[in-house]
JSON list of C-alpha atoms in Angstrom, two decimals:
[
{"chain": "A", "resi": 1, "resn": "UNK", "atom": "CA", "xyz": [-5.18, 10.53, -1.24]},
{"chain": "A", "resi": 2, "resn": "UNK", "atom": "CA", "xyz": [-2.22, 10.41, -3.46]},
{"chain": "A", "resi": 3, "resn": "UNK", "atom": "CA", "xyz": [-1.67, 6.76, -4.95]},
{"chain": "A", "resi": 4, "resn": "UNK", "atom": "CA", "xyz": [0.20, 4.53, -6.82]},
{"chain": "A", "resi": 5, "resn": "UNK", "atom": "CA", "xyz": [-1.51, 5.34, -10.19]},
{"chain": "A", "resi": 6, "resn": "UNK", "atom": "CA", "xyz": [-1.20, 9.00, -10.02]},
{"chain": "A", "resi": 7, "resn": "UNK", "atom": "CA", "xyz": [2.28, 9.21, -8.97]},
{"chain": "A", "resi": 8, "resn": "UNK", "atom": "CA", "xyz": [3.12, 6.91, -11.97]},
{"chain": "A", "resi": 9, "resn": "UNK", "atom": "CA", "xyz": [1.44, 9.05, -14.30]},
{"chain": "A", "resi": 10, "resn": "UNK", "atom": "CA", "xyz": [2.77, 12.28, -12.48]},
{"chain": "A", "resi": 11, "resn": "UNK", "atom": "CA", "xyz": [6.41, 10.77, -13.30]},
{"chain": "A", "resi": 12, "resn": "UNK", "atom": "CA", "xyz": [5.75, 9.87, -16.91]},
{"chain": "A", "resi": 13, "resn": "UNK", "atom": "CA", "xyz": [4.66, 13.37, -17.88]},
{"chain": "A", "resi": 14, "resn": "UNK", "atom": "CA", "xyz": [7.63, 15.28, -15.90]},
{"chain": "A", "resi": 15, "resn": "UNK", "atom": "CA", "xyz": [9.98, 12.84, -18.02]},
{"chain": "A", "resi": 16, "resn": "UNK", "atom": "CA", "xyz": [8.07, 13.84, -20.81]},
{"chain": "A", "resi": 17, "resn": "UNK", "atom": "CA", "xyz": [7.99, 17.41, -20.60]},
{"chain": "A", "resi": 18, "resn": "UNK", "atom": "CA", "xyz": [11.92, 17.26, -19.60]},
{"chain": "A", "resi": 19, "resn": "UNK", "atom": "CA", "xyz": [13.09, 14.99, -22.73]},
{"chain": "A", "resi": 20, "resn": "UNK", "atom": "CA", "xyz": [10.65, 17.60, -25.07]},
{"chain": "A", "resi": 21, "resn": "UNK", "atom": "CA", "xyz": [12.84, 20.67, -23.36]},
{"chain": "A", "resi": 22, "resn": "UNK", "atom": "CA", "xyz": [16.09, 18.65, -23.84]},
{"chain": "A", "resi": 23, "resn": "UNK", "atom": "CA", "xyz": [15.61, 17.48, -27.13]},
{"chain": "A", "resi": 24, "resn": "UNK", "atom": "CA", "xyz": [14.54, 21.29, -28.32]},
{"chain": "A", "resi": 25, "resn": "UNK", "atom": "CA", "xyz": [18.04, 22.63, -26.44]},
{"chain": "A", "resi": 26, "resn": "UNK", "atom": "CA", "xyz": [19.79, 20.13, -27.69]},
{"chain": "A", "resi": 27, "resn": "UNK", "atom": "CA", "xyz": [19.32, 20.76, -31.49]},
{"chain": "A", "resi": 28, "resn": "UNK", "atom": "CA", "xyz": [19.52, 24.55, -30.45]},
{"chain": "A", "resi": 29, "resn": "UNK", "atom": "CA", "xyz": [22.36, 23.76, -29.38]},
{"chain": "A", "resi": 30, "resn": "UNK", "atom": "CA", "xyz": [23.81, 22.06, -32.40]},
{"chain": "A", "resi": 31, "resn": "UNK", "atom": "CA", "xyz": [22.96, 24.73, -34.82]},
{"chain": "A", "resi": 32, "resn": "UNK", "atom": "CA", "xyz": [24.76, 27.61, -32.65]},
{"chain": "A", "resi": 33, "resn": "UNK", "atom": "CA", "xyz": [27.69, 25.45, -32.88]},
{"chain": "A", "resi": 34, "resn": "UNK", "atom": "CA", "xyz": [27.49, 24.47, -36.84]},
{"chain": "A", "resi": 35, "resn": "UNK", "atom": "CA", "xyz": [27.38, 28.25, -36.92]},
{"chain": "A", "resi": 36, "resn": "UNK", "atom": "CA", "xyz": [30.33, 28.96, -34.77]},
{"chain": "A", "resi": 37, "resn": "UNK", "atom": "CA", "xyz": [32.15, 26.49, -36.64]},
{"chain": "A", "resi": 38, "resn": "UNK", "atom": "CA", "xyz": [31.28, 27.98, -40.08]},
{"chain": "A", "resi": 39, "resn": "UNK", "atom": "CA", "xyz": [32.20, 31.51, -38.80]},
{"chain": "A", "resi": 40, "resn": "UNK", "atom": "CA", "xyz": [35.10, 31.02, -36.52]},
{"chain": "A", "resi": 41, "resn": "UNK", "atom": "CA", "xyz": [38.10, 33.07, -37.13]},
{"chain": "A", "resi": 42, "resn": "UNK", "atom": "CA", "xyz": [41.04, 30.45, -38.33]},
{"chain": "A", "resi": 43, "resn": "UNK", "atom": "CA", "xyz": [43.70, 32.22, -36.53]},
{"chain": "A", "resi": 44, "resn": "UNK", "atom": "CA", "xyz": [41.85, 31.95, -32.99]},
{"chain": "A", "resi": 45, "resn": "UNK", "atom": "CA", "xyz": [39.54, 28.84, -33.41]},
{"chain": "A", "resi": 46, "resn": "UNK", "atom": "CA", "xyz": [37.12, 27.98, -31.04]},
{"chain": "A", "resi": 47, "resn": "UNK", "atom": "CA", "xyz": [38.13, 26.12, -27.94]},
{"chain": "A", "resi": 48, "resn": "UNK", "atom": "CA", "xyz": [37.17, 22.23, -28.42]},
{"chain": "A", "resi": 49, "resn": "UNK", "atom": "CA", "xyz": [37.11, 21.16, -24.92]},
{"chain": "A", "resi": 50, "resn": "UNK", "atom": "CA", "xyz": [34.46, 23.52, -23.72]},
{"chain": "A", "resi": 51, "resn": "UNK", "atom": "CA", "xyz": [31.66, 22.10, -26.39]},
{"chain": "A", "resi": 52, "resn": "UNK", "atom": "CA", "xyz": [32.78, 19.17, -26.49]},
{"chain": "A", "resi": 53, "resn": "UNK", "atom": "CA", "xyz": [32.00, 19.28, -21.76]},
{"chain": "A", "resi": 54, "resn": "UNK", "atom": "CA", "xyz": [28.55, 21.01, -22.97]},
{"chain": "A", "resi": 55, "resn": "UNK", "atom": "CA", "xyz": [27.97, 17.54, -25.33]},
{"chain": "A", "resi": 56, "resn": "UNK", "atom": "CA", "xyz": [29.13, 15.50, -22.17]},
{"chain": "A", "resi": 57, "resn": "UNK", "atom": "CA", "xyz": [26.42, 17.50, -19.86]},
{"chain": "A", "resi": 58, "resn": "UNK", "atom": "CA", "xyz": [23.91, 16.69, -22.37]},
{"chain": "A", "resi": 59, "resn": "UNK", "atom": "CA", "xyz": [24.34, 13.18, -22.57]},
{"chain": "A", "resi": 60, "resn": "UNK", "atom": "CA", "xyz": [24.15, 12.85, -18.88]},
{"chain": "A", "resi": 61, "resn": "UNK", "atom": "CA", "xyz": [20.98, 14.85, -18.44]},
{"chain": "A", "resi": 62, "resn": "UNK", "atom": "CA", "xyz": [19.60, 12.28, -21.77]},
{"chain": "A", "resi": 63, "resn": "UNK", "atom": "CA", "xyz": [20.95, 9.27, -19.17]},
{"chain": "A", "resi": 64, "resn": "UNK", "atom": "CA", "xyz": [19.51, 10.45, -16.32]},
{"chain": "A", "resi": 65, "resn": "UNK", "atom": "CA", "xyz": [15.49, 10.73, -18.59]},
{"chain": "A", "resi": 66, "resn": "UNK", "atom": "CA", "xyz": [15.99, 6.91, -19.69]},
{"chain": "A", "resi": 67, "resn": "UNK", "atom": "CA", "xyz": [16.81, 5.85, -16.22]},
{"chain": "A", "resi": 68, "resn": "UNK", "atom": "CA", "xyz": [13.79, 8.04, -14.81]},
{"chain": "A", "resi": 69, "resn": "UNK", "atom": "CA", "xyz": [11.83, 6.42, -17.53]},
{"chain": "A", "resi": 70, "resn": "UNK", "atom": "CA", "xyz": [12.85, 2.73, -16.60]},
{"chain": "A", "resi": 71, "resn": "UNK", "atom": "CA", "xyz": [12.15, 3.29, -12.71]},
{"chain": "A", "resi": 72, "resn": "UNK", "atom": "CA", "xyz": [8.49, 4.86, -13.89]},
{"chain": "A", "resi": 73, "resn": "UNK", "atom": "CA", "xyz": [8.09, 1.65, -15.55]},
{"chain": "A", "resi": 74, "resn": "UNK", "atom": "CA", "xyz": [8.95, -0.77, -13.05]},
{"chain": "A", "resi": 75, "resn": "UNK", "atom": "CA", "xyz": [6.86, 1.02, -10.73]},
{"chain": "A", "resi": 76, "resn": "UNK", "atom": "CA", "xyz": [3.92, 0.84, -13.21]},
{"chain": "A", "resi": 77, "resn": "UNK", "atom": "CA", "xyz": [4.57, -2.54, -13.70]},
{"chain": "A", "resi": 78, "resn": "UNK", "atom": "CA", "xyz": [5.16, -3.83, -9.56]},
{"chain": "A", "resi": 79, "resn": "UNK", "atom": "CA", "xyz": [1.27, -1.31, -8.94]},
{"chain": "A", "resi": 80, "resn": "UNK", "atom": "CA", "xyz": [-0.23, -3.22, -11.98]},
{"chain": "A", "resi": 81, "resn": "UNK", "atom": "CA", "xyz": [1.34, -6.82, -10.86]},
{"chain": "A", "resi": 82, "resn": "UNK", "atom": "CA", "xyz": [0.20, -5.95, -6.92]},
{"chain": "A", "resi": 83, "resn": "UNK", "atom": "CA", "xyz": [-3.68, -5.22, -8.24]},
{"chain": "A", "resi": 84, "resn": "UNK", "atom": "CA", "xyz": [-3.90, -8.16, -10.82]},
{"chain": "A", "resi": 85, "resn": "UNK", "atom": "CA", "xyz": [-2.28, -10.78, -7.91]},
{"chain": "A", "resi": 86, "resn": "UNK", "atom": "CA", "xyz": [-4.66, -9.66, -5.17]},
{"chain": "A", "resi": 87, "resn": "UNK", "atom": "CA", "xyz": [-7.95, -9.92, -7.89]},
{"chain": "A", "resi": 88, "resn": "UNK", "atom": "CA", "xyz": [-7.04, -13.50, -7.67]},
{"chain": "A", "resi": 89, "resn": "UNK", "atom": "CA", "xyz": [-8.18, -13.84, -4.13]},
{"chain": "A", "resi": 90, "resn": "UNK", "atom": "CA", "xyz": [-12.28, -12.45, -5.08]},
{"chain": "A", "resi": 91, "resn": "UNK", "atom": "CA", "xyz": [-14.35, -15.39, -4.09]},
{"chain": "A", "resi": 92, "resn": "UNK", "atom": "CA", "xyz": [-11.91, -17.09, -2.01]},
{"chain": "A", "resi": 93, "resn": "UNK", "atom": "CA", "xyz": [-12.04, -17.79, 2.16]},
{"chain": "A", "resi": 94, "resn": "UNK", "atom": "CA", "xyz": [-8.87, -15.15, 3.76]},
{"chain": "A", "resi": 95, "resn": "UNK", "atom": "CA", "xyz": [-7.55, -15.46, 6.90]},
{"chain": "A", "resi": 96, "resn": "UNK", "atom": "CA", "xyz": [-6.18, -12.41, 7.82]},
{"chain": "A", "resi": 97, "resn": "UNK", "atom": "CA", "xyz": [-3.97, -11.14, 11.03]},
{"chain": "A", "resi": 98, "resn": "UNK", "atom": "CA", "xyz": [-6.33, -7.78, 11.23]},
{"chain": "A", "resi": 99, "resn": "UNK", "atom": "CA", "xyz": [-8.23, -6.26, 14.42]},
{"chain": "A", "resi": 100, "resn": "UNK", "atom": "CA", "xyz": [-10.37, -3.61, 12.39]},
{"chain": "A", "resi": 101, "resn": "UNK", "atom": "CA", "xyz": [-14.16, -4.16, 10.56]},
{"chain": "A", "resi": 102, "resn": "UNK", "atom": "CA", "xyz": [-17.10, -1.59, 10.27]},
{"chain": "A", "resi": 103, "resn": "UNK", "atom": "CA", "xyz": [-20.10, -2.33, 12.55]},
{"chain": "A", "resi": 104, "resn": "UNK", "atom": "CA", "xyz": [-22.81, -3.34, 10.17]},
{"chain": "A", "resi": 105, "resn": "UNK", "atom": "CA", "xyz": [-26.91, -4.26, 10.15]},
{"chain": "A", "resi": 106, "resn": "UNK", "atom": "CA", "xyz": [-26.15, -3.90, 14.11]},
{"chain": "A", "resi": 107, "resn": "UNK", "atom": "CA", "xyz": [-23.07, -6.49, 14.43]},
{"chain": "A", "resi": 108, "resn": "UNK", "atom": "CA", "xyz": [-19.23, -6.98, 13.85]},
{"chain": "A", "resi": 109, "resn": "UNK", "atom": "CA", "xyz": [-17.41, -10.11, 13.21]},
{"chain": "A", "resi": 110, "resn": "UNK", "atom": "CA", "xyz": [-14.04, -10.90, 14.11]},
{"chain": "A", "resi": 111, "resn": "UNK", "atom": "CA", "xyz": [-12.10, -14.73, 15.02]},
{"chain": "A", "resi": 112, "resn": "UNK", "atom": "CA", "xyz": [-9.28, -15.13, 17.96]},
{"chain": "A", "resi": 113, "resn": "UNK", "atom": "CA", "xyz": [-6.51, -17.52, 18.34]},
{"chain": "A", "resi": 114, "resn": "UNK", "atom": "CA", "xyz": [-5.11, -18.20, 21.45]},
{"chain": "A", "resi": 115, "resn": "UNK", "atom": "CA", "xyz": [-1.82, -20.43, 21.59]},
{"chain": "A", "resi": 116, "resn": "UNK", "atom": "CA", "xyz": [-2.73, -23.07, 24.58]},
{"chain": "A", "resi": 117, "resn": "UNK", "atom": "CA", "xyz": [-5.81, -22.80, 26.67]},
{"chain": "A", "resi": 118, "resn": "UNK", "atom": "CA", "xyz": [-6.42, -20.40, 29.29]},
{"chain": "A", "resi": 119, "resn": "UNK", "atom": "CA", "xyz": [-7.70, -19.85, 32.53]},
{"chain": "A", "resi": 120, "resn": "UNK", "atom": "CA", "xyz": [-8.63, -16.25, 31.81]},
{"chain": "A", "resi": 121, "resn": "UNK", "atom": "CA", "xyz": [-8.97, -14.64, 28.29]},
{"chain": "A", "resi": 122, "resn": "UNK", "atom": "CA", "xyz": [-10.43, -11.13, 28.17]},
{"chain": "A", "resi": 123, "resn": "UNK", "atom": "CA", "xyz": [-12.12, -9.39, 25.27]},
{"chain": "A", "resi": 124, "resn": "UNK", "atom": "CA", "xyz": [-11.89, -5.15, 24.50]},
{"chain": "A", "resi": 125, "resn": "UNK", "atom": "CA", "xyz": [-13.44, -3.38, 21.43]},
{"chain": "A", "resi": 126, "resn": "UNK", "atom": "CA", "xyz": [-12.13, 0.46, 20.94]},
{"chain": "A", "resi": 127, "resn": "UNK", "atom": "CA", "xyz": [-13.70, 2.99, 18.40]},
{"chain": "A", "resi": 128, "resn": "UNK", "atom": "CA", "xyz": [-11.45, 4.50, 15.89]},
{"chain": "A", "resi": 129, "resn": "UNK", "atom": "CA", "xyz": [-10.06, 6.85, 18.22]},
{"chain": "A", "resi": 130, "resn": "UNK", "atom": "CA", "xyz": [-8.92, 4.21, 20.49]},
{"chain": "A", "resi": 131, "resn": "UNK", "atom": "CA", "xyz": [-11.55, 4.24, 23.07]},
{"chain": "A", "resi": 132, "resn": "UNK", "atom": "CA", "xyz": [-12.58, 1.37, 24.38]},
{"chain": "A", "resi": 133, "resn": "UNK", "atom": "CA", "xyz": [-16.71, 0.63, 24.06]},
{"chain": "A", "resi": 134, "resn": "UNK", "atom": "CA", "xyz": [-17.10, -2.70, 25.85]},
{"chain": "A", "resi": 135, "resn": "UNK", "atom": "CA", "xyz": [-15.23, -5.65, 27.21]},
{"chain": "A", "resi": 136, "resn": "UNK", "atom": "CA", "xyz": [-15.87, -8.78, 28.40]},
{"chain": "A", "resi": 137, "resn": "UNK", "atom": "CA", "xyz": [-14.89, -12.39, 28.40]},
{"chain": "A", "resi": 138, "resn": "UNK", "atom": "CA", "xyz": [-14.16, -14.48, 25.55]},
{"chain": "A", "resi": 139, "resn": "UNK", "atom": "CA", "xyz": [-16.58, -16.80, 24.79]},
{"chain": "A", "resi": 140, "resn": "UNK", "atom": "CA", "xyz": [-14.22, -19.80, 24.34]},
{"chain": "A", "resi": 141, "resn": "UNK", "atom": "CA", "xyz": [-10.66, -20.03, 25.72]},
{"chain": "A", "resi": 142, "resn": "UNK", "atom": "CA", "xyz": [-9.55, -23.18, 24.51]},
{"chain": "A", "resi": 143, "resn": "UNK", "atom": "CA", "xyz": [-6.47, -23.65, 22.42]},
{"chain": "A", "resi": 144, "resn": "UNK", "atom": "CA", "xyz": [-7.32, -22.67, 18.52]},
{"chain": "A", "resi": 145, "resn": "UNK", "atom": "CA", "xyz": [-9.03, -20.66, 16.40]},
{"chain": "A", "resi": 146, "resn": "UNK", "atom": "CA", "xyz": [-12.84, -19.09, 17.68]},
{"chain": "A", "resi": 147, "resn": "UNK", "atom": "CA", "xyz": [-15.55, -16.79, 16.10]},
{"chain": "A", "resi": 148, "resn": "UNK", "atom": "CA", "xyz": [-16.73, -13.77, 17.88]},
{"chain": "A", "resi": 149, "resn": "UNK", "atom": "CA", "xyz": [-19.85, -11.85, 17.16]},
{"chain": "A", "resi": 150, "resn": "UNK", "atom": "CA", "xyz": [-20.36, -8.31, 18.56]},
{"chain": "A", "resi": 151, "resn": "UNK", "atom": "CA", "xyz": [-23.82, -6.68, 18.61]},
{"chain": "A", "resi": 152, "resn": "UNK", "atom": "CA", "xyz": [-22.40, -3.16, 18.50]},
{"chain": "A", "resi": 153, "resn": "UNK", "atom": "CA", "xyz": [-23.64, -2.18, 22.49]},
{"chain": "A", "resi": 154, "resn": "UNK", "atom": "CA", "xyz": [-21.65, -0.71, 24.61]},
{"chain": "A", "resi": 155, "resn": "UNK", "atom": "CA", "xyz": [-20.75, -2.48, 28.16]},
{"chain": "A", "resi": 156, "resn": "UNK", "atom": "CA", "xyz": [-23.40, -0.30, 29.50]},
{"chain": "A", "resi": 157, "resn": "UNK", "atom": "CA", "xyz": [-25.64, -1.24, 27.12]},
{"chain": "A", "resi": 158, "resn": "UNK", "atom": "CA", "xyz": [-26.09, 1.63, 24.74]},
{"chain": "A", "resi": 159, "resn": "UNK", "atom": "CA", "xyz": [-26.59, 0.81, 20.91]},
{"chain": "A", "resi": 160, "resn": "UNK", "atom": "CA", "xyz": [-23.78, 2.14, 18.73]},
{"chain": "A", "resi": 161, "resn": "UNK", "atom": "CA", "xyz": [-24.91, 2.93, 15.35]},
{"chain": "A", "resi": 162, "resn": "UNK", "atom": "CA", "xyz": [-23.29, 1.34, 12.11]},
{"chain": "A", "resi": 163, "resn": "UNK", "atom": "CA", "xyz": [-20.50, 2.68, 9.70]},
{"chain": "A", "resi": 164, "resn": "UNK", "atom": "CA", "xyz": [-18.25, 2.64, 12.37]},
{"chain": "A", "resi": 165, "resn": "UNK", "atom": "CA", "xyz": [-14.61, 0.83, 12.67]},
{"chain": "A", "resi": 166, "resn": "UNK", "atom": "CA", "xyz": [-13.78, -0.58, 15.51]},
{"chain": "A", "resi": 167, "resn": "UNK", "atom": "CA", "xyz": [-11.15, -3.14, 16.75]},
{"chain": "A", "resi": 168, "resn": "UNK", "atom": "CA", "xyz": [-10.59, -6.05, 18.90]},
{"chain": "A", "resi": 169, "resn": "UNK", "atom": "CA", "xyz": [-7.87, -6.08, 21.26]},
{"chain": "A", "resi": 170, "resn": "UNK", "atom": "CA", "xyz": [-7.20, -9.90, 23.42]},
{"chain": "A", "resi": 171, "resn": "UNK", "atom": "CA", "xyz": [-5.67, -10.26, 26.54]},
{"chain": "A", "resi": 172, "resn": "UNK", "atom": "CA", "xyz": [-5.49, -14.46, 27.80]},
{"chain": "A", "resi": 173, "resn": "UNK", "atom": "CA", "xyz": [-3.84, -16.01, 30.61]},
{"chain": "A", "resi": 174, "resn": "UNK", "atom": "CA", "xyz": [-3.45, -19.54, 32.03]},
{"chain": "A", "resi": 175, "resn": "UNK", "atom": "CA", "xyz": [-2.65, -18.73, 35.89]},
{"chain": "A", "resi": 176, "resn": "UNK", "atom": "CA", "xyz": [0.05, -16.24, 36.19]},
{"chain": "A", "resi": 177, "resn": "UNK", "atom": "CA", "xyz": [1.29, -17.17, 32.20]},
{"chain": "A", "resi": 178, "resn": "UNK", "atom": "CA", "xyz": [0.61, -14.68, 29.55]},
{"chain": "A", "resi": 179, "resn": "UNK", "atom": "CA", "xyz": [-0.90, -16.80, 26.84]},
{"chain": "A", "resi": 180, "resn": "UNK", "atom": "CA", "xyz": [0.14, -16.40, 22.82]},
{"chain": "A", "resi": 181, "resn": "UNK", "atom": "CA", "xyz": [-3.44, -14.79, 21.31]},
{"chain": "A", "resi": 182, "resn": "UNK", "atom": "CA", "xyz": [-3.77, -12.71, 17.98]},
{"chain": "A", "resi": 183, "resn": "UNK", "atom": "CA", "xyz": [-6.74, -11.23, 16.67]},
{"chain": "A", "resi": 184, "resn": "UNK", "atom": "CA", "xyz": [-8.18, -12.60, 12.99]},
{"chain": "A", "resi": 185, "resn": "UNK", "atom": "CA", "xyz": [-10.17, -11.37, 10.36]},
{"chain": "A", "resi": 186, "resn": "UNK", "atom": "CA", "xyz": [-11.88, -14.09, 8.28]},
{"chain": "A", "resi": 187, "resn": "UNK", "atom": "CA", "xyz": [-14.36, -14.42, 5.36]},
{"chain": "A", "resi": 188, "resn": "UNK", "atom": "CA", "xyz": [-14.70, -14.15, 1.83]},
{"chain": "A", "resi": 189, "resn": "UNK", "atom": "CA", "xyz": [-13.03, -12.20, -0.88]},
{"chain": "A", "resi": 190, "resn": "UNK", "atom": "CA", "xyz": [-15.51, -9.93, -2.65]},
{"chain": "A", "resi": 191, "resn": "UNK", "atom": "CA", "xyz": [-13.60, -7.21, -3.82]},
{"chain": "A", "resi": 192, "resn": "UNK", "atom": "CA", "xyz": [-9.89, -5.51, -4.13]},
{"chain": "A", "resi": 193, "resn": "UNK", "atom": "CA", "xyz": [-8.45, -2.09, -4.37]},
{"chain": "A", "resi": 194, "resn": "UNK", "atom": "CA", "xyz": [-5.22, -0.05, -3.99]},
{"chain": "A", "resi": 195, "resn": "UNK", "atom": "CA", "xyz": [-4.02, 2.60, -1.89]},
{"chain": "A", "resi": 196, "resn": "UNK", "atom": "CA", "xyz": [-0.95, 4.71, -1.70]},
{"chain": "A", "resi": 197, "resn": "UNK", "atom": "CA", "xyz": [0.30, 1.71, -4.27]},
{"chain": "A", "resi": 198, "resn": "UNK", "atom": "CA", "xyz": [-0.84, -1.08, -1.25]},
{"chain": "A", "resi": 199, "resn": "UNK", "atom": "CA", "xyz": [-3.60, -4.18, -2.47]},
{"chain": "A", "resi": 200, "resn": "UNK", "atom": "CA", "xyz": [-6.47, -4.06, 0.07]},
{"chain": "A", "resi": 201, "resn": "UNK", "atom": "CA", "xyz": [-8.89, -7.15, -0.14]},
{"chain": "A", "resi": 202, "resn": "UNK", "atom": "CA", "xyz": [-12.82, -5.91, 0.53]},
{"chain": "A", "resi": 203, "resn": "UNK", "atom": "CA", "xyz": [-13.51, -9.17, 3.67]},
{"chain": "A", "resi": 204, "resn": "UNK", "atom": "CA", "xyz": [-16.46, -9.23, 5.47]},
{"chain": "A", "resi": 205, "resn": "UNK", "atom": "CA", "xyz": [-17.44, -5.69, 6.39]},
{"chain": "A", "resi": 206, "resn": "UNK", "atom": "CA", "xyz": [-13.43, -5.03, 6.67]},
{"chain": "A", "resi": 207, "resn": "UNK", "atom": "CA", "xyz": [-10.78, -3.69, 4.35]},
{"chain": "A", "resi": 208, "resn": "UNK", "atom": "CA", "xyz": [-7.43, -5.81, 4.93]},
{"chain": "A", "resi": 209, "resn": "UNK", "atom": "CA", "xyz": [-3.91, -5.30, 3.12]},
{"chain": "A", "resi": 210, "resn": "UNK", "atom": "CA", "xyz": [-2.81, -7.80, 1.53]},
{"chain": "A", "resi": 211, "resn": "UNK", "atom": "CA", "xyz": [0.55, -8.28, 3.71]},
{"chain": "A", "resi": 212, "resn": "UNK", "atom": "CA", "xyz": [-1.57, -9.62, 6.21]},
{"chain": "A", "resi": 213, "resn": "UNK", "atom": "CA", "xyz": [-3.11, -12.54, 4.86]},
{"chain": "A", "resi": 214, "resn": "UNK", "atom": "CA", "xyz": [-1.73, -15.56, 6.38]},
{"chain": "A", "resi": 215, "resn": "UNK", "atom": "CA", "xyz": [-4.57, -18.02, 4.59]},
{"chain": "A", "resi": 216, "resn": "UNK", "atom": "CA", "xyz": [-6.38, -18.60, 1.27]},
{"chain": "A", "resi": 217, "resn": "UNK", "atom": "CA", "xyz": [-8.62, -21.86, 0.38]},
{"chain": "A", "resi": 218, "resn": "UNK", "atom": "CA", "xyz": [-11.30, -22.16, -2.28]},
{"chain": "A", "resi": 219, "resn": "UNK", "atom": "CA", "xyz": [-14.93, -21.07, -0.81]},
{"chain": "A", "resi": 220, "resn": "UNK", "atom": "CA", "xyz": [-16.88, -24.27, -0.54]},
{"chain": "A", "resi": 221, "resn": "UNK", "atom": "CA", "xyz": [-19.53, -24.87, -3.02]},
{"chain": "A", "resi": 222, "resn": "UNK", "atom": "CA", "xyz": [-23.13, -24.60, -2.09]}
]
């Protein structure tokens, strides 16, 4: 997986290698013409305009490294910014709008919100292929925020073994109404890493971007 930190670094050393390369031409460059000058015949002197267009080229190409070497920068400095602001969150409670967790020591953990309270609110867990493995009925269908535990068997009743990710999908109703419902993911911070230049916090037994945290609050003290 090609990230953040690699492409940064990949950058720097192209801009590198390209200002060594000019830098070398360039002074080349400048001798052949002291030369020229020395040596040119004063009856047909050497045409001005055409060095002077070579100088011109030059200085763009020099342009073109500094501003290659300012966007390398700000992207070193928005990857370093987006690690160092998520490692605030370790040890706080997140509240995250995210479907997907591992199943772990037999059980997976997810919340539900459902916008007003309904008549009929349906539960589905699929595998990471987007099969579904069981369904059933929520547990609570009142309006607000509820826990859900999973125990990792199937709706036949086969055991499914851990390491694997698996989401919840919600479907509610109150008579014919389709109710407002998102799926949460909720717990404490214990851990943060990047990918492809994204912050991930480590919650629970899931891995949620950072984008999708809608809450943070201080874990109470024990």
């Amino acid at each position: 997986m090609v990230d953040a930190i690699t492409t940064t670094t990949e950058a720097a050393s192209r801009t590198t290698a390209a200002r060594t390369s000019l830098t070398s031409n360039f002074e080349t460059f400048l001798s052949l013409l002291t030369s020229q000058l020395k040596n040119q015949d004063p009856l047909s002197p050497l045409d001005s305009n055409q060095f002077t267009q070579q100088l011109t080229q030059m200085s763009g190409v020099e342009q073109q490294l500094l501003t290659n070497d300012l966007l390398t920068s700000l992207l070193a400095a928005q990857q370093g910014g987006g690690l160092g602001g998520a490692a605030n969150y370790i040890g706080k409670d997140a509240t995250a709008v995210w479907s997907a967790t591992k199943l772990e020591g037999g059980k997976a953990n997810w919340s539900y919100e459902l916008g007003a309270s309904a008549s009929e609110a349906t539960l589905k867990i699929v595998d990471g292929q987007g099969k579904t493995v069981w369904t059933g009925p929520a547990p609570d269908r009142k309006t607000g925020t509820h826990d859900f535990v999973w125990d990792g068997k199937t709706t036949a009743g086969g055991q499914l073994p851990d390491g694997g990710v698996y989401s919840l999908q919600i479907a509610a109703k109150a008579g014919i109404n389709t109710i407002e419902a998102q799926v949460l993911t909720r717990g404490t911070v214990s851990g943060v890493e990047l990918a492809n230049g994204v912050p991930y916090l480590s919650v629970g037994a899931a891995l949620v971007p950072l984008s999708s945290v809608i809450g943070v609050k201080d874990h109470p003290s024990t």
